[in-house]
Coordinates of C-alpha atoms in Angstrom, one line a residue:
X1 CA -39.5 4.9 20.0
X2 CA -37.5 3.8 17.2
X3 CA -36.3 7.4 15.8
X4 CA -32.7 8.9 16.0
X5 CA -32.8 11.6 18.7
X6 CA -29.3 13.2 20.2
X7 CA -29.6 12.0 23.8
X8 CA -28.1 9.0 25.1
X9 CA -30.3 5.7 25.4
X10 CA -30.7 4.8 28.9
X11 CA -33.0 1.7 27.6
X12 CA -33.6 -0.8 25.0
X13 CA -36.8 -2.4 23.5
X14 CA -36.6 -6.2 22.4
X15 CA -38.6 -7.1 19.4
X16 CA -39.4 -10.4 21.7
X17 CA -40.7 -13.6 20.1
X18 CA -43.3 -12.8 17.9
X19 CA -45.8 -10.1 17.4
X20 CA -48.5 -12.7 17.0
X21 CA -50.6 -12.3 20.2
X22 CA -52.1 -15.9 19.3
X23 CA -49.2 -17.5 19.5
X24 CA -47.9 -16.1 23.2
X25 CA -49.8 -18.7 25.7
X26 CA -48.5 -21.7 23.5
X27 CA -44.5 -20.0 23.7
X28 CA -45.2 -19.0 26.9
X29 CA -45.7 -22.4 28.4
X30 CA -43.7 -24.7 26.0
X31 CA -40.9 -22.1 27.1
X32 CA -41.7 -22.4 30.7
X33 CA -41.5 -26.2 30.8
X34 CA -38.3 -26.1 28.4
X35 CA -36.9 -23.9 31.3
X36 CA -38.3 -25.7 34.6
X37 CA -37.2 -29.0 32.9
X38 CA -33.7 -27.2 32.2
X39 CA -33.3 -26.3 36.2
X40 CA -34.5 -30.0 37.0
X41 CA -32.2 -31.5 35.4
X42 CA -29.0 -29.6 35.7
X43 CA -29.7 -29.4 39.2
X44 CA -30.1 -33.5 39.1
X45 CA -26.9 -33.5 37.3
X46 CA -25.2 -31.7 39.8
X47 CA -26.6 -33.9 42.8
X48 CA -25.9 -37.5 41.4
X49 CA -22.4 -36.3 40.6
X50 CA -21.8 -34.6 44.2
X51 CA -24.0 -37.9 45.6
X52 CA -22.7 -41.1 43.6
X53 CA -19.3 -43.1 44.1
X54 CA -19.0 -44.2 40.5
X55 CA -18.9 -40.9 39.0
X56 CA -15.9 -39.7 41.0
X57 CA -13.9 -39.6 38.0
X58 CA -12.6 -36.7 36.2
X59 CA -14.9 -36.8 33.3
X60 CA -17.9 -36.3 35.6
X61 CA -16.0 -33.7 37.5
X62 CA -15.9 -31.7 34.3
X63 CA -19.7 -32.6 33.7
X64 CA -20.8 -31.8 37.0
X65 CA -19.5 -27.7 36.0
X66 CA -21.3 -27.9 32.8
X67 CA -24.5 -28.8 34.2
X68 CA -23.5 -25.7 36.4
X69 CA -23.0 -23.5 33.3
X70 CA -26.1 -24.7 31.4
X71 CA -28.0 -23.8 34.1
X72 CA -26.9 -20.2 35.0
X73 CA -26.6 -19.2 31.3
X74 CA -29.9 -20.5 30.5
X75 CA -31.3 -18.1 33.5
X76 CA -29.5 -15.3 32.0
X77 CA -31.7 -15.4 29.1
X78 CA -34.7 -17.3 29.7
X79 CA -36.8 -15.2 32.6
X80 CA -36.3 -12.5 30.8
X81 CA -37.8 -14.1 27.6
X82 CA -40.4 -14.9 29.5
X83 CA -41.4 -12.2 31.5
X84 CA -41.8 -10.2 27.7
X85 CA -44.7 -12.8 26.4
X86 CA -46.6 -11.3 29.0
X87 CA -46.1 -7.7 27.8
X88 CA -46.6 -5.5 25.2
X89 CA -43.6 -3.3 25.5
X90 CA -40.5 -5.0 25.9
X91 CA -37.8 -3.2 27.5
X92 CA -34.7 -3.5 28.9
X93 CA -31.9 -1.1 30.7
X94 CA -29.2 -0.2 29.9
X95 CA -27.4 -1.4 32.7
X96 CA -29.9 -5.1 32.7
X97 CA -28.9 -5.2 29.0
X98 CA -25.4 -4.9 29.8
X99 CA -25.3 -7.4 33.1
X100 CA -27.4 -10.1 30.8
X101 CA -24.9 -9.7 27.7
X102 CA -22.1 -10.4 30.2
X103 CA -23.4 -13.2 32.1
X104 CA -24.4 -14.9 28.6
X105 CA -21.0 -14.1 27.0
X106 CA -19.1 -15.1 30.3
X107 CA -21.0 -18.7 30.5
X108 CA -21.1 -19.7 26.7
X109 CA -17.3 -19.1 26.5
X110 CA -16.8 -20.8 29.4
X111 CA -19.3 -23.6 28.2
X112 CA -16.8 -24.2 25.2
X113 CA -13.8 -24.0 26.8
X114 CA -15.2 -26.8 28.8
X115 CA -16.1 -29.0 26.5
X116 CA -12.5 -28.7 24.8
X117 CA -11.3 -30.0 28.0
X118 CA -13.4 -32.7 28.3
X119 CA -12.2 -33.7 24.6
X120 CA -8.7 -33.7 26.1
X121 CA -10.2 -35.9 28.7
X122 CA -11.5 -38.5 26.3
X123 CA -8.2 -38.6 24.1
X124 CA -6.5 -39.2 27.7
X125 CA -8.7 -41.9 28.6
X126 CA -8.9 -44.1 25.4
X127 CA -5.2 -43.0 23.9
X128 CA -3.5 -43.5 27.5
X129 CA -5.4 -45.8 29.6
X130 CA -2.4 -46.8 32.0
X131 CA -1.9 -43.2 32.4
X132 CA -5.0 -41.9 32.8
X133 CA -4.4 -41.3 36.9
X134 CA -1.5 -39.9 36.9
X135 CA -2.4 -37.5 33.7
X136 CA -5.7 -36.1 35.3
X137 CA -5.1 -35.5 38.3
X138 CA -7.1 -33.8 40.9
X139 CA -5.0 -30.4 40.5
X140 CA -4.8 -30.5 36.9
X141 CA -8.9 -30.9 36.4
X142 CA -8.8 -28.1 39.1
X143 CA -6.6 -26.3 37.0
X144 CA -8.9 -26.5 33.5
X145 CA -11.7 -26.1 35.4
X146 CA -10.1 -22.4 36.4
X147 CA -8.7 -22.0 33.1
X148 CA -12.5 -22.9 31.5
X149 CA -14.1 -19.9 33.3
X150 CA -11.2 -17.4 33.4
X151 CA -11.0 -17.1 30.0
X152 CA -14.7 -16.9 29.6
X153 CA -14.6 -14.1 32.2
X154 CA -11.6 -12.0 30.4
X155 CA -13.6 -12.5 26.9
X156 CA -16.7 -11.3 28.2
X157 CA -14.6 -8.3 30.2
X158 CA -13.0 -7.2 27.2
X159 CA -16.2 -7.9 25.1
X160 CA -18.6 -6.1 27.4
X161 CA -16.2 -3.0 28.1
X162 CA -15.7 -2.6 24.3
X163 CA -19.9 -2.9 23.1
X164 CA -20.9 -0.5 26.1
X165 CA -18.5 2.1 25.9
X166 CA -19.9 2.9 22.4
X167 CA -22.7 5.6 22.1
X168 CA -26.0 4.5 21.8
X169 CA -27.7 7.6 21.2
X170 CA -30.1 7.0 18.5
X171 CA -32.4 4.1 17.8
X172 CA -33.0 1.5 20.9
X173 CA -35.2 -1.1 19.4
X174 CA -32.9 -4.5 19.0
X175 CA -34.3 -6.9 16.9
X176 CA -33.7 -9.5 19.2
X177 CA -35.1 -10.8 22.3
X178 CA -32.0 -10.8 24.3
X179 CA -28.6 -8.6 24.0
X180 CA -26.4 -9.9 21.9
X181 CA -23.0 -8.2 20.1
X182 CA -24.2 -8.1 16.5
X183 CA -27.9 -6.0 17.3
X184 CA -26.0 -3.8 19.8
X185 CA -23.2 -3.0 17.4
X186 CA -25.2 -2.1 14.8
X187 CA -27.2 0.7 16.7
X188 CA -24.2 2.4 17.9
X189 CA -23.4 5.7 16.4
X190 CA -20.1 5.8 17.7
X191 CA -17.0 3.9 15.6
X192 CA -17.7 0.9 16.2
X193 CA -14.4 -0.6 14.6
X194 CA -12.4 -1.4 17.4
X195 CA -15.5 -3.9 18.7
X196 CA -15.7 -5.4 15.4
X197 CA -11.7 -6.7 15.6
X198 CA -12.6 -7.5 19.2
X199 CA -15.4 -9.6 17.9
X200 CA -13.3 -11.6 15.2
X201 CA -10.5 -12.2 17.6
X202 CA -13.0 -13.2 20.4
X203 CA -14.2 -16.0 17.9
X204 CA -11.6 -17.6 16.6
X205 CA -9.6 -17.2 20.0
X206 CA -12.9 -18.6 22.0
X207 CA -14.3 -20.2 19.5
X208 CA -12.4 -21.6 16.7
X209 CA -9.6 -22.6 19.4
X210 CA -11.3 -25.0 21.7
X211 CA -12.6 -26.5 18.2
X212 CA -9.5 -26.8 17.2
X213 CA -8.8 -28.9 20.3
X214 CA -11.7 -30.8 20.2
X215 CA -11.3 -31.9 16.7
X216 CA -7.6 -32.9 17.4
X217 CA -8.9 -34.5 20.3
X218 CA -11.2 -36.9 18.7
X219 CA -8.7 -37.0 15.9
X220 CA -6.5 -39.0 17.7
X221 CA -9.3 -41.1 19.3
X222 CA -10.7 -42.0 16.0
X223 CA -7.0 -43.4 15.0
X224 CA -6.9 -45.1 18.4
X225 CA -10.1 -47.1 17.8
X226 CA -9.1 -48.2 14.6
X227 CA -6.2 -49.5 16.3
X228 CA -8.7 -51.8 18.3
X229 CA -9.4 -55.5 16.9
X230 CA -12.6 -56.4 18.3
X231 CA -15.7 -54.5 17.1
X232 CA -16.8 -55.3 20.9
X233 CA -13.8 -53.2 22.3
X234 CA -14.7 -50.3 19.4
X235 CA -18.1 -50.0 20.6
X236 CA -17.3 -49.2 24.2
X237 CA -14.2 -47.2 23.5
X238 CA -16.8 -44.9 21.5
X239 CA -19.6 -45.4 23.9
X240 CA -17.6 -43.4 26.4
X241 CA -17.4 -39.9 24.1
X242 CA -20.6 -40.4 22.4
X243 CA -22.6 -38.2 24.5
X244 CA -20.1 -35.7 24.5
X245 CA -20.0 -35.5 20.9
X246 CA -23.1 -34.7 20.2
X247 CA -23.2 -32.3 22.9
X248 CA -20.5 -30.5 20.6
X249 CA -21.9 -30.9 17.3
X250 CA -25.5 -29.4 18.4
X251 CA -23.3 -26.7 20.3
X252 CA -21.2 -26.0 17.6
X253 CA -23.6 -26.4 14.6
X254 CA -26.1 -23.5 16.3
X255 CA -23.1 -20.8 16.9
X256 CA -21.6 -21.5 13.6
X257 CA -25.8 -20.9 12.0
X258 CA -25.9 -18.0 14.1
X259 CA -22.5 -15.9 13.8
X260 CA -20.9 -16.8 11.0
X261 CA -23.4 -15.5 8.6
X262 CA -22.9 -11.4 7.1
X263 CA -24.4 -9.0 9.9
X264 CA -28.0 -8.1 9.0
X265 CA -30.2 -5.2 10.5
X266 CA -32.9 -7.2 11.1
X267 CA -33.1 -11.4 12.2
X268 CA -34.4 -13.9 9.5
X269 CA -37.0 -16.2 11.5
X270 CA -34.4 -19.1 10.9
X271 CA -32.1 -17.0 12.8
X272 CA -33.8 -16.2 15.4
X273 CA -35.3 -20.0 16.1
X274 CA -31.5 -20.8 16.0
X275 CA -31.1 -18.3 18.3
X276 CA -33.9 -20.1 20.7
X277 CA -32.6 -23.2 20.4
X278 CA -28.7 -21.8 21.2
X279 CA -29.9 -20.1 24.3
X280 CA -32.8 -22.2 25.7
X281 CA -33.1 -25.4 24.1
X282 CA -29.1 -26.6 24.2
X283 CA -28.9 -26.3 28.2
X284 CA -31.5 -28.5 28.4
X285 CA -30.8 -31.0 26.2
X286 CA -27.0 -31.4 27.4
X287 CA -27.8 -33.1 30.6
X288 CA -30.3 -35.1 28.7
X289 CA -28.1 -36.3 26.2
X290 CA -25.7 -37.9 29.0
X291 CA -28.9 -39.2 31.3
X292 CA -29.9 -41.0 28.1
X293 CA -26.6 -41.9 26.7
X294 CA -24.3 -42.4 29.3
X295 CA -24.8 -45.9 30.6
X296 CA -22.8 -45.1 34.3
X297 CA -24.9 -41.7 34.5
X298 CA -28.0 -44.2 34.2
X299 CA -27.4 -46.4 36.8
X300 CA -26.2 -43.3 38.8
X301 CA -29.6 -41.9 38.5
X302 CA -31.2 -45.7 39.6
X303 CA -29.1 -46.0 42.7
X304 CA -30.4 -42.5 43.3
X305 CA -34.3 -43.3 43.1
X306 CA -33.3 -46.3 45.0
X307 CA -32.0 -44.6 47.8
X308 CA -34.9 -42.3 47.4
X309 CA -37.3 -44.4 47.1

């Protein structure tokens, strides 16, 4: 399967999880759960957002559409990953391969995008109180929100166009268990320069830029706290981009593990448990983070059972 032969590759085969058959009905279910607990509580998000009057405010606006990205990238990924414990053969097409390596690229781009605006969000709450309304208004969150996935949709466009117009036309296996740019570049026998510059401009463009922002961001809002006298008025003024911090440092800390280490033909096991926790394990825990965190998001989520109940 894995020998160079001269006609094209109209499928891939994922290495998967693990080759250890013992192993596949614990992953299988801890995966399952990780993933139906994933849905729940996205979909949660999403509903005491839409549902509850105290989180009509822009912050919660831009929450509300990364619930929405968690959970649609997470299904990119995740069934699939699935459905391969089951089997011994894990394969993909070339044409699934390419639609799923999209989708991901699209959302996680989009998923940091949005979190640079919801650092802007922050500075303009606790740096300009008294302006706050008339900064954030209704059109301009409409606006980042379109800006958030437009420019995760041209990256993953121009991303996408670039990796599949290469020939694949000798090895398929990717020693992965999902399509991503790295294992797809390096089985191309095609010159695979121009995808490589595309790459490095893609990530410090996508990825270094909304960092940029956010550390700016919180930059200022640091200086601005120190400004405050009381260690009361500190604590809530940091209470309300707590969540939202750590959000970014688990974000950011897995993609930095991930991508910015030299390209290697085949994963080291820490890189591909950073890779499960980066695709899985993150869109979970972001909506957990702010239920837990995120004292108005908690009594959101009361009134809700109330109601319910």
């Amino acid at each position: 399967m894995n020998h160079i032969n001269k006609t094209k590759v109209t499928f891939f085969v994922l290495s998967g999880l693990t080759e250890d058959d013992q192993l596949v009905p614990f992953l299988f279910t801890f995966f399952l759960i990780v993933y139906l607990v994933c849905v729940v509580l996205n979909l949660g998000m999403i509903y005491i957002i839409l549902t509850a009057a105290n989180l009509r405010t822009p912050m919660y606006h831009f929450l509300g559409f990364l619930s929405l990205v968690d959970l649609v990238y997470s299904s990119a990924v995740t069934p699939k990953m699935l459905a391969d414990l089951t089997t011994k053969l894990k394969l993909i097409s070339f044409e699934g391969c390419m639609i799923q390596f999209f989708f991901f690229d699209l959302l996680v781009v989009t998923e940091a995008i949005l979190f640079s605006t919801m650092a802007y969000d922050r500075y303009v709450a606790i740096c300009h109180p008294l302006h706050y309304v008339s900064v954030m208004t209704n059109k301009k969150c409409s606006c980042l929100i379109i800006f958030a996935f437009s420019g995760g949709f041209l990256h993953s466009v121009a991303q996408t166009s670039c990796v599949f117009s290469l020939d694949f036309c000798g090895s398929n296996f990717i020693d992965d268990f999902y399509c991503d740019t790295s294992p797809l570049l390096n089985l191309a026998c095609s010159n695979s320069l121009l995808c490589n510059y595309i790459t490095i401009f893609a990530v410090i463009s996508c990825g270094m830029g909304p960092l940029t922002m956010i550390l700016v961001s919180y930059g200022l809002i640091i200086f601005s706290i120190l400004q405050i006298k009381s260690t009361e008025g500190r604590m809530k003024a940091f209470s309300t981009c707590s969540s939202h911090l750590m959000c970014v440092s688990i974000f950011y800390g897995t993609v930095f593990f991930i991508y910015l280490q030299p390209p290697a033909k085949v994963l080291t096991k820490q890189e591909k448990v950073a890779s499960i926790f980066y695709t899985v394990i993150i869109p979970m825990l972001n909506p957990l983070i702010y239920s837990l965190r995120n004292q108005e998001v908690k009594r959101a989520i009361r009134g809700a059972l109330h109601r319910c109940l």
